[in-house]
Amino acid sequence: MARKKIIAGNWKMNKTPSEAVELAKTLIPLVADADVDVVFCVPAIDIVPVVETVQGTNIHVGGENLYFEDKGAYTGEISADMLLDAGAEYVIMGHSERRGYFHETDEDINRKLKKALEKGLKPIVCCGESLAQREQGICFDWIRMQIKIAFQGVSAEDAKKVVIAYEPIWAIGTGKTATADQAEEVCKAIRDVIGEIYDTDTAEAIRIQYGGSMNAGNCRELLAKPDIDGGLIGGASLKPDFGKIVNYDK
Ligand code: PGA
């Protein structure tokens, strides 16, 4: 069965609640005819107003992070139940900015993934290598390790619900996109490692996005690749360009 493409915006720490509502209103008509799954992953404080704004449209809302405990004394953290109650369906985890600035480990991401799946959130699990790792020739080893640790203890049935985002760190926010061939090569390697952990069925079902300076100009070539099932879009998700990306096939 063909995998439905999924294009998700990652708004990062960019919009106040009132600005987020304005952006959502601008984007609603621009994405209304999309054949892909459209997701806005927004700052936690923006989730409720954005969910209200996009009600009745084809837009799904996600968080940008969650904590792996159910509740308790974790000042500043957001639980899966909080995200769900606010109306989020998806949640990003393991973004390289969270790994880098907030010291998240692969083990943390594994706990977050299991918690999201237990609670019924749809996870978007990020992985990606730095420029140094690519130059050292360990890109594939690194990504395989990130995926293997993230999916420890996750059943095949649950793994099929996960979206993986391959985001080379050197391409994020830099304007330097991986070539379509480079992105495809790694997305295929990710599908292969999922096949090794689970089976061909699971590998064929799981959706793998590319992220890193994807924009209206380069999306078509990237999304034409057989193992690239969508995009995780940062900078271009804050602009009307996002509408062009979700309509890349028109
Ligand atoms: P970018 O960000 O599109 O601005 O490179 C992508 C991401 O970090 O998810």
CSV table of C-alpha atoms and ligand atoms in Angstrom, one decimal:
chain,number,residue,atom,x,y,z
A,1,MET,CA,0.0,0.0,0.0
A,2,ALA,CA,1.3,3.4,-0.9
A,3,ARG,CA,2.3,5.6,2.1
A,4,LYS,CA,0.5,8.9,2.4
A,5,LYS,CA,2.9,11.7,2.5
A,6,ILE,CA,3.1,13.9,5.6
A,7,ILE,CA,4.2,17.5,5.6
A,8,ALA,CA,4.7,18.9,9.1
A,9,GLY,CA,5.7,22.5,10.0
A,10,ASN,CA,8.0,22.9,13.0
A,11,TRP,CA,7.3,26.4,14.2
A,12,LYS,CA,10.1,26.2,16.9
A,13,MET,CA,10.1,29.1,19.3
A,14,ASN,CA,8.8,31.7,16.9
A,15,LYS,CA,5.2,32.7,17.5
A,16,THR,CA,3.3,34.1,20.4
A,17,PRO,CA,-0.3,32.7,20.8
A,18,SER,CA,-1.8,35.7,19.0
A,19,GLU,CA,0.8,35.5,16.2
A,20,ALA,CA,0.3,31.8,16.0
A,21,VAL,CA,-3.5,32.3,15.4
A,22,GLU,CA,-2.7,34.8,12.6
A,23,LEU,CA,-0.3,32.5,10.9
A,24,ALA,CA,-2.7,29.6,11.2
A,25,LYS,CA,-5.4,31.7,9.6
A,26,THR,CA,-3.1,32.7,6.8
A,27,LEU,CA,-2.1,29.1,6.1
A,28,ILE,CA,-5.6,27.5,6.3
A,29,PRO,CA,-6.7,28.4,2.7
A,30,LEU,CA,-3.2,27.7,1.3
A,31,VAL,CA,-3.2,24.0,2.5
A,32,ALA,CA,-6.9,23.3,2.2
A,33,ASP,CA,-6.5,21.3,-1.1
A,34,ALA,CA,-3.5,19.2,0.0
A,35,ASP,CA,-3.4,15.5,-0.8
A,36,VAL,CA,-0.9,15.0,2.1
A,37,ASP,CA,-1.3,14.9,5.8
A,38,VAL,CA,-0.7,18.5,7.0
A,39,VAL,CA,0.6,19.1,10.6
A,40,PHE,CA,1.5,22.2,12.4
A,41,CYS,CA,3.8,21.5,15.3
A,42,VAL,CA,3.7,24.5,17.5
A,43,PRO,CA,5.0,25.8,20.9
A,44,ALA,CA,3.1,24.3,23.8
A,45,ILE,CA,1.5,27.6,24.7
A,46,ASP,CA,0.1,27.9,21.1
A,47,ILE,CA,-1.5,24.5,20.9
A,48,VAL,CA,-4.9,25.5,22.4
A,49,PRO,CA,-5.4,28.6,20.3
A,50,VAL,CA,-4.1,27.0,17.1
A,51,VAL,CA,-6.4,23.9,17.6
A,52,GLU,CA,-9.4,26.2,18.0
A,53,THR,CA,-8.4,28.2,14.9
A,54,VAL,CA,-8.0,25.1,12.6
A,55,GLN,CA,-11.0,23.3,13.8
A,56,GLY,CA,-13.0,21.8,10.9
A,57,THR,CA,-10.0,22.1,8.5
A,58,ASN,CA,-7.6,19.4,7.2
A,59,ILE,CA,-4.9,20.6,9.6
A,60,HIS,CA,-3.6,18.5,12.5
A,61,VAL,CA,-1.7,20.0,15.4
A,62,GLY,CA,1.3,18.7,17.2
A,63,GLY,CA,3.6,19.6,20.1
A,64,GLU,CA,7.4,20.1,19.7
A,65,ASN,CA,8.3,18.1,22.7
A,66,LEU,CA,7.0,16.1,25.6
A,67,TYR,CA,8.3,14.6,28.9
A,68,PHE,CA,8.3,10.9,29.5
A,69,GLU,CA,6.8,10.9,33.0
A,70,ASP,CA,3.0,10.9,33.4
A,71,LYS,CA,3.0,13.8,35.9
A,72,GLY,CA,4.7,15.2,39.0
A,73,ALA,CA,7.4,17.5,40.1
A,74,TYR,CA,9.0,18.3,36.7
A,75,THR,CA,8.9,22.1,36.6
A,76,GLY,CA,8.5,23.4,33.1
A,77,GLU,CA,7.8,20.1,31.4
A,78,ILE,CA,4.8,19.0,29.4
A,79,SER,CA,3.1,15.6,29.6
A,80,ALA,CA,1.5,13.5,27.0
A,81,ASP,CA,-1.9,13.9,28.7
A,82,MET,CA,-1.5,17.7,28.6
A,83,LEU,CA,-0.7,17.6,24.9
A,84,LEU,CA,-3.7,15.4,24.2
A,85,ASP,CA,-6.1,17.4,26.3
A,86,ALA,CA,-5.0,20.6,24.6
A,87,GLY,CA,-5.9,18.9,21.3
A,88,ALA,CA,-2.5,17.9,19.9
A,89,GLU,CA,-2.4,14.7,17.9
A,90,TYR,CA,1.3,14.6,17.0
A,91,VAL,CA,4.5,15.3,18.9
A,92,ILE,CA,8.0,15.8,17.7
A,93,MET,CA,10.8,14.3,19.8
A,94,GLY,CA,14.6,14.1,19.5
A,95,HIS,CA,14.9,17.2,17.4
A,96,SER,CA,18.6,18.1,17.1
A,97,GLU,CA,18.0,21.4,18.8
A,98,ARG,CA,16.7,19.5,21.8
A,99,ARG,CA,19.5,17.1,21.7
A,100,GLY,CA,22.1,19.8,21.4
A,101,TYR,CA,20.8,22.7,23.6
A,102,PHE,CA,18.9,20.6,26.1
A,103,HIS,CA,21.2,17.6,26.3
A,104,GLU,CA,18.5,15.0,25.3
A,105,THR,CA,20.0,11.5,24.9
A,106,ASP,CA,18.9,8.6,22.7
A,107,GLU,CA,17.6,6.9,25.9
A,108,ASP,CA,15.4,10.0,26.7
A,109,ILE,CA,14.0,9.8,23.2
A,110,ASN,CA,13.3,6.1,23.6
A,111,ARG,CA,11.3,6.9,26.8
A,112,LYS,CA,9.5,9.7,25.1
A,113,LEU,CA,8.6,7.5,22.2
A,114,LYS,CA,7.2,4.8,24.4
A,115,LYS,CA,5.2,7.3,26.4
A,116,ALA,CA,3.7,9.0,23.4
A,117,LEU,CA,2.7,5.6,21.9
A,118,GLU,CA,1.2,4.4,25.2
A,119,LYS,CA,-0.9,7.6,25.4
A,120,GLY,CA,-1.9,7.6,21.7
A,121,LEU,CA,0.1,10.5,20.5
A,122,LYS,CA,1.6,10.2,17.0
A,123,PRO,CA,5.3,10.6,17.3
A,124,ILE,CA,7.7,12.3,14.9
A,125,VAL,CA,11.1,11.0,15.9
A,126,CYS,CA,14.0,13.0,14.6
A,127,CYS,CA,17.5,11.8,13.8
A,128,GLY,CA,20.4,13.2,11.9
A,129,GLU,CA,24.2,13.5,11.7
A,130,SER,CA,26.4,16.5,12.1
A,131,LEU,CA,28.7,17.7,9.4
A,132,ALA,CA,31.7,16.3,11.3
A,133,GLN,CA,30.1,12.9,11.5
A,134,ARG,CA,29.3,12.9,7.8
A,135,GLU,CA,32.9,13.9,7.0
A,136,GLN,CA,34.2,11.2,9.4
A,137,GLY,CA,32.2,8.6,7.4
A,138,ILE,CA,30.0,7.6,10.3
A,139,CYS,CA,26.7,9.0,9.1
A,140,PHE,CA,25.0,5.6,8.6
A,141,ASP,CA,26.4,4.1,11.8
A,142,TRP,CA,25.2,7.2,13.7
A,143,ILE,CA,21.7,7.2,12.3
A,144,ARG,CA,21.4,3.4,12.8
A,145,MET,CA,22.4,3.8,16.4
A,146,GLN,CA,19.9,6.6,17.0
A,147,ILE,CA,17.1,4.5,15.4
A,148,LYS,CA,18.0,1.3,17.3
A,149,ILE,CA,18.0,3.0,20.7
A,150,ALA,CA,14.9,5.1,20.0
A,151,PHE,CA,12.9,2.0,19.1
A,152,GLN,CA,14.1,-0.3,22.0
A,153,GLY,CA,11.0,-2.1,23.4
A,154,VAL,CA,8.6,-0.7,20.8
A,155,SER,CA,6.4,-3.3,19.2
A,156,ALA,CA,6.2,-3.7,15.4
A,157,GLU,CA,2.5,-2.7,15.6
A,158,ASP,CA,3.4,0.6,17.4
A,159,ALA,CA,6.5,1.2,15.2
A,160,LYS,CA,4.2,1.4,12.2
A,161,LYS,CA,2.5,4.5,13.7
A,162,VAL,CA,5.7,6.4,14.0
A,163,VAL,CA,7.0,9.1,11.6
A,164,ILE,CA,10.8,9.3,11.4
A,165,ALA,CA,12.3,12.6,10.4
A,166,TYR,CA,15.8,12.5,8.9
A,167,GLU,CA,17.3,15.9,9.5
A,168,PRO,CA,21.0,16.3,8.8
A,169,ILE,CA,22.1,18.9,11.4
A,170,TRP,CA,24.2,20.7,8.8
A,171,ALA,CA,21.1,21.4,6.7
A,172,ILE,CA,18.8,22.8,9.4
A,173,GLY,CA,18.2,26.5,9.1
A,174,THR,CA,21.4,26.9,7.1
A,175,GLY,CA,19.9,27.1,3.6
A,176,LYS,CA,22.1,24.1,2.8
A,177,THR,CA,19.8,21.3,1.7
A,178,ALA,CA,20.9,17.7,1.4
A,179,THR,CA,20.7,16.8,-2.3
A,180,ALA,CA,17.7,14.6,-3.1
A,181,ASP,CA,20.1,11.7,-3.6
A,182,GLN,CA,21.9,12.2,-0.3
A,183,ALA,CA,18.5,12.5,1.5
A,184,GLU,CA,17.1,9.4,-0.2
A,185,GLU,CA,20.2,7.4,0.6
A,186,VAL,CA,19.8,8.0,4.3
A,187,CYS,CA,16.0,7.6,4.3
A,188,LYS,CA,16.5,4.2,2.6
A,189,ALA,CA,19.1,3.2,5.2
A,190,ILE,CA,16.6,4.2,8.0
A,191,ARG,CA,13.9,2.0,6.3
A,192,ASP,CA,16.5,-0.8,6.1
A,193,VAL,CA,17.3,-0.6,9.8
A,194,ILE,CA,13.6,-0.7,10.7
A,195,GLY,CA,13.4,-3.8,8.5
A,196,GLU,CA,16.2,-5.4,10.4
A,197,ILE,CA,14.7,-4.5,13.8
A,198,TYR,CA,11.2,-5.6,12.8
A,199,ASP,CA,10.2,-6.9,9.4
A,200,THR,CA,9.5,-5.8,5.8
A,201,ASP,CA,5.9,-5.0,6.6
A,202,THR,CA,6.9,-2.5,9.3
A,203,ALA,CA,9.7,-1.0,7.1
A,204,GLU,CA,7.2,-0.5,4.3
A,205,ALA,CA,4.5,1.0,6.5
A,206,ILE,CA,6.6,3.5,8.4
A,207,ARG,CA,6.8,7.1,7.1
A,208,ILE,CA,10.1,8.8,6.8
A,209,GLN,CA,10.4,12.6,6.3
A,210,TYR,CA,13.3,14.7,5.2
A,211,GLY,CA,14.0,17.9,7.0
A,212,GLY,CA,16.6,20.6,6.6
A,213,SER,CA,16.1,23.7,4.6
A,214,MET,CA,13.2,22.1,2.6
A,215,ASN,CA,11.4,24.9,0.7
A,216,ALA,CA,9.0,25.6,-2.2
A,217,GLY,CA,11.9,25.3,-4.6
A,218,ASN,CA,13.5,22.0,-3.6
A,219,CYS,CA,10.6,20.1,-2.2
A,220,ARG,CA,9.4,18.5,-5.4
A,221,GLU,CA,12.7,16.7,-6.1
A,222,LEU,CA,13.1,15.5,-2.5
A,223,LEU,CA,9.5,14.3,-2.3
A,224,ALA,CA,9.8,12.4,-5.6
A,225,LYS,CA,12.3,10.0,-4.0
A,226,PRO,CA,10.8,6.6,-3.2
A,227,ASP,CA,11.9,6.5,0.5
A,228,ILE,CA,11.0,10.2,1.3
A,229,ASP,CA,7.4,10.2,2.6
A,230,GLY,CA,7.2,13.9,3.6
A,231,GLY,CA,9.0,16.8,5.1
A,232,LEU,CA,9.6,18.4,8.5
A,233,ILE,CA,9.8,22.1,7.7
A,234,GLY,CA,11.2,24.8,9.9
A,235,GLY,CA,11.8,28.2,8.3
A,236,ALA,CA,9.5,27.7,5.4
A,237,SER,CA,6.6,26.6,7.6
A,238,LEU,CA,6.2,30.2,8.9
A,239,LYS,CA,5.5,31.6,5.5
A,240,PRO,CA,2.9,31.1,2.7
A,241,ASP,CA,5.6,29.0,1.1
A,242,PHE,CA,4.3,26.2,3.3
A,243,GLY,CA,1.2,26.1,1.1
A,244,LYS,CA,3.4,25.5,-2.0
A,245,ILE,CA,5.2,22.6,-0.2
A,246,VAL,CA,2.0,20.8,0.8
A,247,ASN,CA,0.8,21.2,-2.8
A,248,TYR,CA,4.1,20.1,-4.3
A,249,ASP,CA,2.3,17.6,-6.6
A,250,LYS,CA,0.0,20.1,-8.2
B,1,PGA,P1,14.6,24.3,8.5
B,1,PGA,O1,14.3,23.4,9.9
B,1,PGA,O2,13.6,23.9,7.6
B,1,PGA,O3,14.5,25.7,9.0
B,1,PGA,O4,16.0,23.9,8.1
B,1,PGA,C1,13.9,22.1,9.8
B,1,PGA,C2,13.8,21.5,11.2
B,1,PGA,O5,14.6,21.9,12.1
B,1,PGA,O6,12.8,20.8,11.5
